[in-house]
């Protein structure tokens, strides 16, 4: 019961934080809101038994993402101009999309239902077979590195490519030649 | 019971739409990327919500416990978070280069400069 | 922030702990929560804290960029190399059972190496990205 209450409260706080982030125009404040949002999401993951995910979100969402966004704001300025056009059209699009998605959830299995289809096939297989086939207690690690090894290799390749991309765009150091103002490299 | 069972999904949709709204309504490129991140984090919460089982435990095997939450969504989201920050950094790097080239990160000002060229 | 003694001293005390904790997360990930992704990010967070407090120039001399670039590739090569090694042992790509006589020991070794590869690449990419942003306005 306690978990349900915590779940409800944290989700409500997430909604408030996200709405506050929409209304603000100071990018520094928006970034701080995003940091709080990530921290609340971390608590959600702990409540929902995803310890490994919470761990990652705490390090990535709260730590590295926030630092990167602050670094960007330091380079581009912290003031966002108010939108000049009326936000009526985006609002309509968002409400229609949201209504369609809410309609879609009506057929979904209820929260924490053990009979949901997602818990019938692969999940129990991994939980039952992992102790004999892999022999390590953390099932998340055994799926990540062994059962879904191809997938993780692909993800690592994406991170590698993104790192190369940032290196190509920003470089590790800007070389300023005298007399070449604005020559980025 | 229906409302309690679907509450998580509805809040996730609200968060998702908030991020979506920021992406399409805001003209500032940094704010757009923060909107994408809001959207992304809401998808994470959706997946982890799907993996939760009533009275479940974290999927680290221990003697005497047999009811574990589904580990598969955890794996998918674990990698997605780190990939997400890598792609976000690439987006932010593009914003920094746009700012250096156009001296602004507002979408319509960039558009005007392109038109006047 | 270079002249703030509180920040400097606190950073000097906690940075070794962050790095040690990252190593714990990396190598204990089979038994408790943790693994290569988390360890890489935490390891990078230690260096990023160093860069924030002591300046990017100090960070650059602590971890030279050309070494970082090697590490970015090294992790991915290690991961894929484990797959190639299992291929050479006439098993499927990334089928760790072939790495040892005992299939479970093979799985342990394979997961250890693969997670190490993930940790190296993730950590190096995060530090590189931070240097890219924070070092952009350096003279």
PDB file of C-alpha atoms in Angstrom, chain C residues 5-94:
ATOM      1  CA  UNK C   5      39.242  26.566  -0.728  1.00  0.00           C
ATOM      2  CA  UNK C   6      36.148  24.679   0.448  1.00  0.00           C
ATOM      3  CA  UNK C   7      35.393  23.393  -3.043  1.00  0.00           C
ATOM      4  CA  UNK C   8      39.015  22.490  -3.709  1.00  0.00           C
ATOM      5  CA  UNK C   9      39.476  20.529  -0.487  1.00  0.00           C
ATOM      6  CA  UNK C  10      36.091  18.762  -0.625  1.00  0.00           C
ATOM      7  CA  UNK C  11      36.721  17.836  -4.250  1.00  0.00           C
ATOM      8  CA  UNK C  12      40.165  16.473  -3.422  1.00  0.00           C
ATOM      9  CA  UNK C  13      38.640  14.301  -0.699  1.00  0.00           C
ATOM     10  CA  UNK C  14      35.677  12.935  -2.623  1.00  0.00           C
ATOM     11  CA  UNK C  15      37.130  12.449  -6.116  1.00  0.00           C
ATOM     12  CA  UNK C  16      39.177   9.366  -5.107  1.00  0.00           C
ATOM     13  CA  UNK C  17      36.071   7.963  -3.427  1.00  0.00           C
ATOM     14  CA  UNK C  18      34.001   8.497  -6.576  1.00  0.00           C
ATOM     15  CA  UNK C  19      36.605   6.717  -8.687  1.00  0.00           C
ATOM     16  CA  UNK C  20      36.885   3.853  -6.186  1.00  0.00           C
ATOM     17  CA  UNK C  21      33.098   3.542  -6.088  1.00  0.00           C
ATOM     18  CA  UNK C  22      33.030   3.427  -9.888  1.00  0.00           C
ATOM     19  CA  UNK C  23      35.490   0.527  -9.842  1.00  0.00           C
ATOM     20  CA  UNK C  24      33.357  -1.230  -7.220  1.00  0.00           C
ATOM     21  CA  UNK C  25      30.247  -0.772  -9.371  1.00  0.00           C
ATOM     22  CA  UNK C  26      32.134  -2.043 -12.407  1.00  0.00           C
ATOM     23  CA  UNK C  27      33.491  -5.222 -10.855  1.00  0.00           C
ATOM     24  CA  UNK C  28      30.663  -5.990  -8.446  1.00  0.00           C
ATOM     25  CA  UNK C  29      27.941  -5.526 -11.065  1.00  0.00           C
ATOM     26  CA  UNK C  30      27.415  -9.283 -11.384  1.00  0.00           C
ATOM     27  CA  UNK C  31      26.329  -9.616  -7.765  1.00  0.00           C
ATOM     28  CA  UNK C  32      24.617  -6.333  -6.897  1.00  0.00           C
ATOM     29  CA  UNK C  33      23.183  -3.418  -8.835  1.00  0.00           C
ATOM     30  CA  UNK C  34      25.691  -1.990 -11.250  1.00  0.00           C
ATOM     31  CA  UNK C  35      27.586  -2.761 -14.412  1.00  0.00           C
ATOM     32  CA  UNK C  36      29.603  -1.171 -17.154  1.00  0.00           C
ATOM     33  CA  UNK C  37      27.177   1.604 -18.089  1.00  0.00           C
ATOM     34  CA  UNK C  38      26.810   2.909 -14.538  1.00  0.00           C
ATOM     35  CA  UNK C  39      30.499   2.495 -13.740  1.00  0.00           C
ATOM     36  CA  UNK C  40      31.581   4.370 -16.863  1.00  0.00           C
ATOM     37  CA  UNK C  41      29.279   7.271 -16.098  1.00  0.00           C
ATOM     38  CA  UNK C  42      30.321   7.450 -12.423  1.00  0.00           C
ATOM     39  CA  UNK C  43      33.986   7.275 -13.382  1.00  0.00           C
ATOM     40  CA  UNK C  44      33.455  10.124 -15.822  1.00  0.00           C
ATOM     41  CA  UNK C  45      31.552  12.070 -13.139  1.00  0.00           C
ATOM     42  CA  UNK C  46      34.649  11.977 -10.935  1.00  0.00           C
ATOM     43  CA  UNK C  47      36.769  13.508 -13.704  1.00  0.00           C
ATOM     44  CA  UNK C  48      34.057  16.005 -14.582  1.00  0.00           C
ATOM     45  CA  UNK C  49      33.988  17.186 -10.970  1.00  0.00           C
ATOM     46  CA  UNK C  50      37.754  17.625 -11.193  1.00  0.00           C
ATOM     47  CA  UNK C  51      37.299  19.639 -14.376  1.00  0.00           C
ATOM     48  CA  UNK C  52      34.577  21.813 -12.842  1.00  0.00           C
ATOM     49  CA  UNK C  53      36.595  22.680  -9.737  1.00  0.00           C
ATOM     50  CA  UNK C  54      40.137  22.915 -11.087  1.00  0.00           C
ATOM     51  CA  UNK C  55      39.403  23.998 -14.652  1.00  0.00           C
ATOM     52  CA  UNK C  56      39.396  22.172 -17.974  1.00  0.00           C
ATOM     53  CA  UNK C  57      43.091  22.871 -18.493  1.00  0.00           C
ATOM     54  CA  UNK C  58      43.948  20.813 -15.393  1.00  0.00           C
ATOM     55  CA  UNK C  59      41.588  18.051 -16.523  1.00  0.00           C
ATOM     56  CA  UNK C  60      43.222  18.037 -19.940  1.00  0.00           C
ATOM     57  CA  UNK C  61      46.642  17.526 -18.413  1.00  0.00           C
ATOM     58  CA  UNK C  62      45.262  14.793 -16.112  1.00  0.00           C
ATOM     59  CA  UNK C  63      43.650  12.854 -18.977  1.00  0.00           C
ATOM     60  CA  UNK C  64      45.230  13.903 -22.284  1.00  0.00           C
ATOM     61  CA  UNK C  65      42.665  14.020 -25.129  1.00  0.00           C
ATOM     62  CA  UNK C  66      44.660  11.759 -27.437  1.00  0.00           C
ATOM     63  CA  UNK C  67      44.608   9.013 -24.768  1.00  0.00           C
ATOM     64  CA  UNK C  68      40.859   9.509 -24.306  1.00  0.00           C
ATOM     65  CA  UNK C  69      40.351   9.009 -28.028  1.00  0.00           C
ATOM     66  CA  UNK C  70      42.218   5.712 -27.849  1.00  0.00           C
ATOM     67  CA  UNK C  71      40.055   4.589 -24.914  1.00  0.00           C
ATOM     68  CA  UNK C  72      36.826   5.469 -26.774  1.00  0.00           C
ATOM     69  CA  UNK C  73      37.747   2.963 -29.451  1.00  0.00           C
ATOM     70  CA  UNK C  74      39.407   0.477 -27.078  1.00  0.00           C
ATOM     71  CA  UNK C  75      36.193  -0.377 -25.202  1.00  0.00           C
ATOM     72  CA  UNK C  76      34.238  -1.099 -28.384  1.00  0.00           C
ATOM     73  CA  UNK C  77      37.147  -3.137 -29.764  1.00  0.00           C
ATOM     74  CA  UNK C  78      37.297  -5.139 -26.524  1.00  0.00           C
ATOM     75  CA  UNK C  79      33.566  -5.881 -26.733  1.00  0.00           C
ATOM     76  CA  UNK C  80      33.648  -6.880 -30.381  1.00  0.00           C
ATOM     77  CA  UNK C  81      36.947  -8.702 -29.774  1.00  0.00           C
ATOM     78  CA  UNK C  82      35.246 -11.039 -27.305  1.00  0.00           C
ATOM     79  CA  UNK C  83      32.739 -11.841 -30.046  1.00  0.00           C
ATOM     80  CA  UNK C  84      35.523 -12.503 -32.556  1.00  0.00           C
ATOM     81  CA  UNK C  85      37.346 -14.674 -29.992  1.00  0.00           C
ATOM     82  CA  UNK C  86      34.262 -16.867 -29.575  1.00  0.00           C
ATOM     83  CA  UNK C  87      33.978 -17.078 -33.369  1.00  0.00           C
ATOM     84  CA  UNK C  88      37.584 -18.278 -33.549  1.00  0.00           C
ATOM     85  CA  UNK C  89      36.737 -20.939 -30.964  1.00  0.00           C
ATOM     86  CA  UNK C  90      34.124 -22.231 -33.396  1.00  0.00           C
ATOM     87  CA  UNK C  91      31.134 -21.004 -31.425  1.00  0.00           C
ATOM     88  CA  UNK C  92      28.575 -18.317 -32.305  1.00  0.00           C
ATOM     89  CA  UNK C  93      29.412 -14.612 -32.097  1.00  0.00           C
ATOM     90  CA  UNK C  94      29.339 -13.561 -28.395  1.00  0.00           C
TER      91      UNK C  94
END
